[in-house]
Amino acid sequence: MEHSCVPNTTHIFDNEPNGYKITIKAVLPITAGEHITTMYTHCLWGTQARREHLRETKYFNCKCKRCSDPTELGSYLSALRCIGTNEEPCGGIRLPLNPLDDNTDWACDKCPVNLTNAEVCFLVNGIGEEVDNVQLSNPTVRELDSLLNKMITFLHSNHYHIYAVKHSLIQLYGYQQGYTPSQLTDDCLAKKATMCRELLDITKKVDPGNARLPLYLGVILHELYLANWLIIKRKWDLGIKTKVKSVVQMLLECEKCLEEANEALKNESNTPAGEKLAALITTSTKRI
């Protein structure tokens, strides 16, 4: 099947009595004459990483609508922060002038300073190695927080390296010793909820049909539910007077998160991770 970095199908593997079966399902509307596509690379890699992987393993240069867009469909998954030339950064966003050109310069939207593609690759690859090393060392919340604060100086808050660290963090808030539900401050819960909403927005932009990231999406939605639920329960148990409207909004968001998570995992029931996450969502739905 043809590749696209925004595929309009997903595939499901089933064990059959007489062998294996692959089911292909449309996840986006496919009009007459439109190509039916899948994806040969990782959805959460930036454009340069995806195109390099496809070139080395599939021998073609991808020119899909996501690869052709410097902002990657408004997700800014590869964007950098401009640190300028003076002591104070200009606060601009740095994007490739032509993402389909491997030698393109990266320009800032606020100042005239450009970076070469080689300079950007050196920076991003170096940060990527550090992220991998930290992630493989069974990191603590403090270690990931420290890494996040360091990266945010150079990378856009939606960058795929930052996405990876945030996705790990939201799963540690509420579970790791020192950050259990009873130990989390209100600020930590609010921070977790904000991270979840940021990740949710990015995930839906790069995978609008939920073809490649159902487990990522399911985790984000369930963790957002948990953050809201803990805030609501804490206020309720303490008898703190609060605006009814804000509580109702959080409850509605909880309900919506669980409904969306359940829908996102409908094709993951035959995988161990999908089955485990679906069970958590069922329990949470009963609680709601």
Coordinates of C-alpha atoms in Angstrom, one line a residue:
M1 CA 0.0 0.0 0.0
E2 CA 1.0 3.6 -0.6
H3 CA 2.6 5.6 2.2
S4 CA 1.5 8.9 3.6
C5 CA 2.5 10.6 6.9
V6 CA -1.2 11.3 7.3
P7 CA -2.6 7.8 6.5
N8 CA -6.3 7.3 5.8
T9 CA -6.4 3.7 6.9
T10 CA -5.4 1.6 9.9
H11 CA -4.6 -2.1 10.0
I12 CA -5.4 -4.8 12.6
F13 CA -3.8 -8.2 13.0
D14 CA -6.0 -11.1 14.1
N15 CA -5.1 -14.6 14.9
E16 CA -7.3 -17.0 12.9
P17 CA -7.7 -20.8 13.4
N18 CA -6.1 -21.4 10.1
G19 CA -3.5 -18.6 10.0
Y20 CA -3.4 -14.8 10.4
K21 CA -5.7 -12.2 9.1
I22 CA -5.1 -8.5 8.4
T23 CA -8.0 -6.1 8.4
I24 CA -7.7 -2.7 6.7
K25 CA -10.1 0.0 7.9
A26 CA -10.7 3.5 6.6
V27 CA -10.1 6.1 9.4
L28 CA -10.7 9.2 7.3
P29 CA -13.2 9.9 4.5
I30 CA -11.7 8.6 1.2
T31 CA -13.2 10.3 -1.8
A32 CA -13.5 8.8 -5.3
G33 CA -10.1 8.7 -7.0
E34 CA -8.2 9.4 -3.7
H35 CA -5.3 7.1 -2.9
I36 CA -5.7 4.6 -0.1
T37 CA -2.7 5.0 2.2
T38 CA -0.9 3.5 5.2
M39 CA 2.3 4.7 7.0
Y40 CA 5.8 3.2 6.9
T41 CA 7.4 5.3 9.6
H42 CA 6.8 6.7 13.1
C43 CA 4.0 9.2 13.4
L44 CA 5.7 11.1 16.3
W45 CA 9.0 11.7 14.5
G46 CA 9.7 15.1 13.0
T47 CA 9.7 15.6 9.2
Q48 CA 13.5 15.2 8.8
A49 CA 13.6 12.0 10.9
R50 CA 10.7 10.5 9.0
R51 CA 12.0 11.4 5.5
E52 CA 15.5 10.1 6.4
H53 CA 14.0 6.8 7.6
L54 CA 11.9 6.4 4.5
R55 CA 14.8 7.3 2.2
E56 CA 17.1 4.7 3.9
T57 CA 14.6 1.9 4.3
K58 CA 12.1 2.4 1.4
Y59 CA 14.2 4.4 -1.1
F60 CA 11.9 7.3 -1.7
N61 CA 11.6 11.0 -0.6
C62 CA 8.2 11.6 0.9
K63 CA 6.4 14.7 -0.3
C64 CA 3.0 14.2 1.5
K65 CA 1.0 17.2 2.8
R66 CA 2.6 16.9 6.3
C67 CA 6.1 16.7 5.0
S68 CA 5.5 19.7 2.7
D69 CA 4.2 21.9 5.5
P70 CA 6.9 23.5 7.7
T71 CA 4.5 23.5 10.6
E72 CA 3.5 19.8 10.1
L73 CA -0.2 20.6 10.0
G74 CA 0.0 23.2 12.7
S75 CA 1.5 20.8 15.2
Y76 CA 5.0 22.4 15.2
L77 CA 6.4 19.0 16.0
S78 CA 9.8 19.9 14.5
A79 CA 9.9 23.6 15.4
L80 CA 12.7 25.2 17.4
R81 CA 12.8 28.3 19.6
C82 CA 15.0 31.1 18.3
I83 CA 17.8 32.0 20.8
G84 CA 18.8 34.9 18.6
T85 CA 22.3 36.5 18.7
N86 CA 22.0 38.8 21.7
E87 CA 21.9 37.9 25.4
E88 CA 18.1 37.8 25.3
P89 CA 16.3 35.4 22.8
C90 CA 13.9 37.1 20.5
G91 CA 11.1 34.7 21.4
G92 CA 10.5 33.6 17.8
I93 CA 9.8 30.2 16.2
R94 CA 12.3 28.7 13.9
L95 CA 11.0 26.6 11.0
P96 CA 12.6 25.1 7.8
L97 CA 12.2 27.4 4.7
N98 CA 11.7 24.3 2.5
P99 CA 11.1 21.1 4.5
L100 CA 11.5 19.0 1.3
D101 CA 15.1 20.3 0.8
D102 CA 17.6 18.4 3.0
N103 CA 19.9 21.4 2.9
T104 CA 17.3 24.1 3.7
D105 CA 18.0 26.9 6.1
W106 CA 15.8 27.4 9.2
A107 CA 14.4 30.9 9.6
C108 CA 13.0 32.7 12.6
D109 CA 9.6 34.5 12.3
K110 CA 10.8 37.4 14.4
C111 CA 14.5 38.1 13.6
P112 CA 16.7 37.7 10.5
V113 CA 19.0 35.1 12.0
N114 CA 19.0 31.8 10.0
L115 CA 20.5 28.4 10.9
T116 CA 21.8 25.9 8.5
N117 CA 20.2 22.4 8.3
A118 CA 23.5 20.9 9.6
E119 CA 23.4 23.1 12.7
V120 CA 19.8 22.2 13.4
C121 CA 20.5 18.4 12.9
F122 CA 23.5 18.7 15.3
L123 CA 21.3 20.3 18.0
V124 CA 18.3 18.1 17.6
N125 CA 20.3 14.9 17.4
G126 CA 22.3 15.8 20.5
I127 CA 19.1 16.6 22.5
G128 CA 17.6 13.3 21.2
E129 CA 20.5 11.3 22.5
E130 CA 20.1 12.9 26.0
V131 CA 16.4 12.2 26.0
D132 CA 17.0 8.5 25.1
N133 CA 19.6 8.1 27.8
V134 CA 17.3 9.6 30.5
Q135 CA 14.3 7.7 29.4
L136 CA 16.2 4.4 29.5
S137 CA 17.4 5.0 33.0
N138 CA 14.0 4.6 34.7
P139 CA 13.9 8.4 35.4
T140 CA 12.2 10.2 38.3
V141 CA 9.7 13.0 37.9
R142 CA 12.4 15.5 39.0
E143 CA 14.9 14.2 36.4
L144 CA 12.3 14.5 33.6
D145 CA 11.2 17.9 34.8
S146 CA 14.8 19.1 34.8
L147 CA 15.3 17.7 31.3
L148 CA 12.1 19.4 30.1
N149 CA 13.2 22.8 31.5
K150 CA 16.5 22.4 29.7
M151 CA 15.0 21.5 26.3
I152 CA 12.4 24.3 26.3
T153 CA 15.2 26.8 25.9
F154 CA 16.0 25.4 22.4
L155 CA 12.9 23.5 21.3
H156 CA 9.3 24.6 20.6
S157 CA 7.0 23.3 23.4
N158 CA 5.3 21.0 20.8
H159 CA 8.6 19.5 19.6
Y160 CA 8.6 15.7 19.3
H161 CA 11.4 15.3 21.9
I162 CA 9.4 17.4 24.4
Y163 CA 6.3 15.4 23.5
A164 CA 8.0 12.2 24.5
V165 CA 9.1 13.6 27.9
K166 CA 5.7 15.1 28.6
H167 CA 4.0 11.8 27.7
S168 CA 6.3 10.0 30.3
L169 CA 5.7 12.7 32.9
I170 CA 1.9 12.6 32.8
Q171 CA 2.1 8.9 33.6
L172 CA 4.5 9.4 36.6
Y173 CA 2.4 12.2 38.2
G174 CA 0.1 10.2 40.5
Y175 CA 2.1 7.0 40.5
Q176 CA 5.7 7.5 41.4
Q177 CA 6.7 7.7 45.1
G178 CA 6.6 11.3 46.2
Y179 CA 4.0 12.0 43.6
T180 CA 1.2 9.7 44.6
P181 CA -2.4 11.1 44.4
S182 CA -2.3 12.1 48.1
Q183 CA 1.1 13.7 47.7
L184 CA 0.4 15.7 44.5
T185 CA -0.1 19.4 45.1
D186 CA -3.0 21.3 43.3
D187 CA -0.3 23.0 41.2
C188 CA 1.1 19.6 40.1
L189 CA -2.4 18.3 39.2
A190 CA -3.1 21.5 37.2
K191 CA 0.3 21.1 35.5
K192 CA -0.5 17.5 34.6
A193 CA -3.9 18.5 33.1
T194 CA -2.3 21.2 31.0
M195 CA 0.3 18.8 29.7
C196 CA -2.4 16.3 28.8
R197 CA -4.4 19.0 26.9
E198 CA -1.3 20.1 25.0
L199 CA -0.4 16.5 24.0
L200 CA -4.0 15.8 23.0
D201 CA -4.0 18.8 20.6
I202 CA -0.7 17.7 19.0
T203 CA -1.8 14.0 18.7
K204 CA -5.1 14.9 17.0
K205 CA -3.3 17.1 14.5
V206 CA -0.6 14.6 13.4
D207 CA -2.9 11.6 13.5
P208 CA -6.5 12.9 12.8
G209 CA -7.8 9.5 12.0
N210 CA -6.2 7.8 15.0
A211 CA -4.6 5.4 12.6
R212 CA -1.2 5.2 14.4
L213 CA -1.5 6.5 17.9
P214 CA -4.5 4.9 19.6
L215 CA -2.5 3.8 22.7
Y216 CA -0.8 7.2 23.0
L217 CA -4.2 8.9 22.7
G218 CA -5.9 6.5 25.2
V219 CA -3.2 7.1 27.8
I220 CA -3.4 10.9 27.4
L221 CA -7.2 10.9 27.7
H222 CA -7.2 8.7 30.8
E223 CA -4.5 10.7 32.5
L224 CA -6.5 13.9 31.8
Y225 CA -9.5 12.3 33.3
L226 CA -7.5 11.3 36.4
A227 CA -6.1 14.8 36.9
N228 CA -9.6 16.3 36.7
W229 CA -11.1 13.6 38.9
L230 CA -8.5 14.1 41.7
I231 CA -9.1 17.9 41.7
I232 CA -12.9 17.4 41.9
K233 CA -12.7 14.8 44.6
R234 CA -10.2 16.9 46.6
K235 CA -12.5 19.9 46.6
W236 CA -15.5 17.8 47.4
D237 CA -13.9 16.0 50.3
L238 CA -12.6 19.2 51.8
G239 CA -15.9 20.9 51.4
I240 CA -14.3 23.9 49.6
K241 CA -16.8 26.2 48.1
T242 CA -16.1 26.6 44.4
K243 CA -18.0 27.7 41.3
V244 CA -20.5 25.0 40.3
K245 CA -19.7 25.9 36.6
S246 CA -16.0 25.0 36.9
V247 CA -16.8 21.6 38.6
V248 CA -19.4 20.8 36.0
Q249 CA -17.0 21.6 33.2
M250 CA -14.4 19.3 34.7
L251 CA -16.9 16.5 35.1
L252 CA -18.0 16.9 31.5
E253 CA -14.4 16.8 30.4
C254 CA -13.9 13.6 32.4
E255 CA -16.9 12.0 30.7
K256 CA -15.7 13.1 27.3
C257 CA -12.2 11.9 27.9
L258 CA -13.4 8.4 28.8
E259 CA -15.8 8.2 25.9
E260 CA -13.0 9.3 23.4
A261 CA -10.5 6.9 25.0
N262 CA -12.9 4.0 24.7
E263 CA -13.5 4.9 21.0
A264 CA -9.7 5.3 20.4
L265 CA -9.0 1.8 21.7
K266 CA -11.8 -0.1 19.8
N267 CA -9.2 -1.7 17.5
E268 CA -6.7 -2.5 20.3
S269 CA -8.7 -5.1 22.2
N270 CA -6.4 -7.9 21.0
T271 CA -3.2 -6.3 22.3
P272 CA -2.0 -6.7 25.9
A273 CA -1.5 -2.9 26.4
G274 CA -4.8 -2.1 24.8
E275 CA -6.7 -4.7 26.9
K276 CA -5.1 -3.4 30.1
L277 CA -5.8 0.3 29.3
A278 CA -9.4 -0.6 28.3
A279 CA -10.0 -2.2 31.6
L280 CA -8.8 0.9 33.4
I281 CA -11.1 3.0 31.3
T282 CA -14.1 0.7 32.1
T283 CA -13.4 1.0 35.9
S284 CA -13.1 4.8 35.6
T285 CA -16.3 5.0 33.6
K286 CA -18.1 3.2 36.4
R287 CA -16.6 5.6 39.0
I288 CA -17.9 8.6 37.0

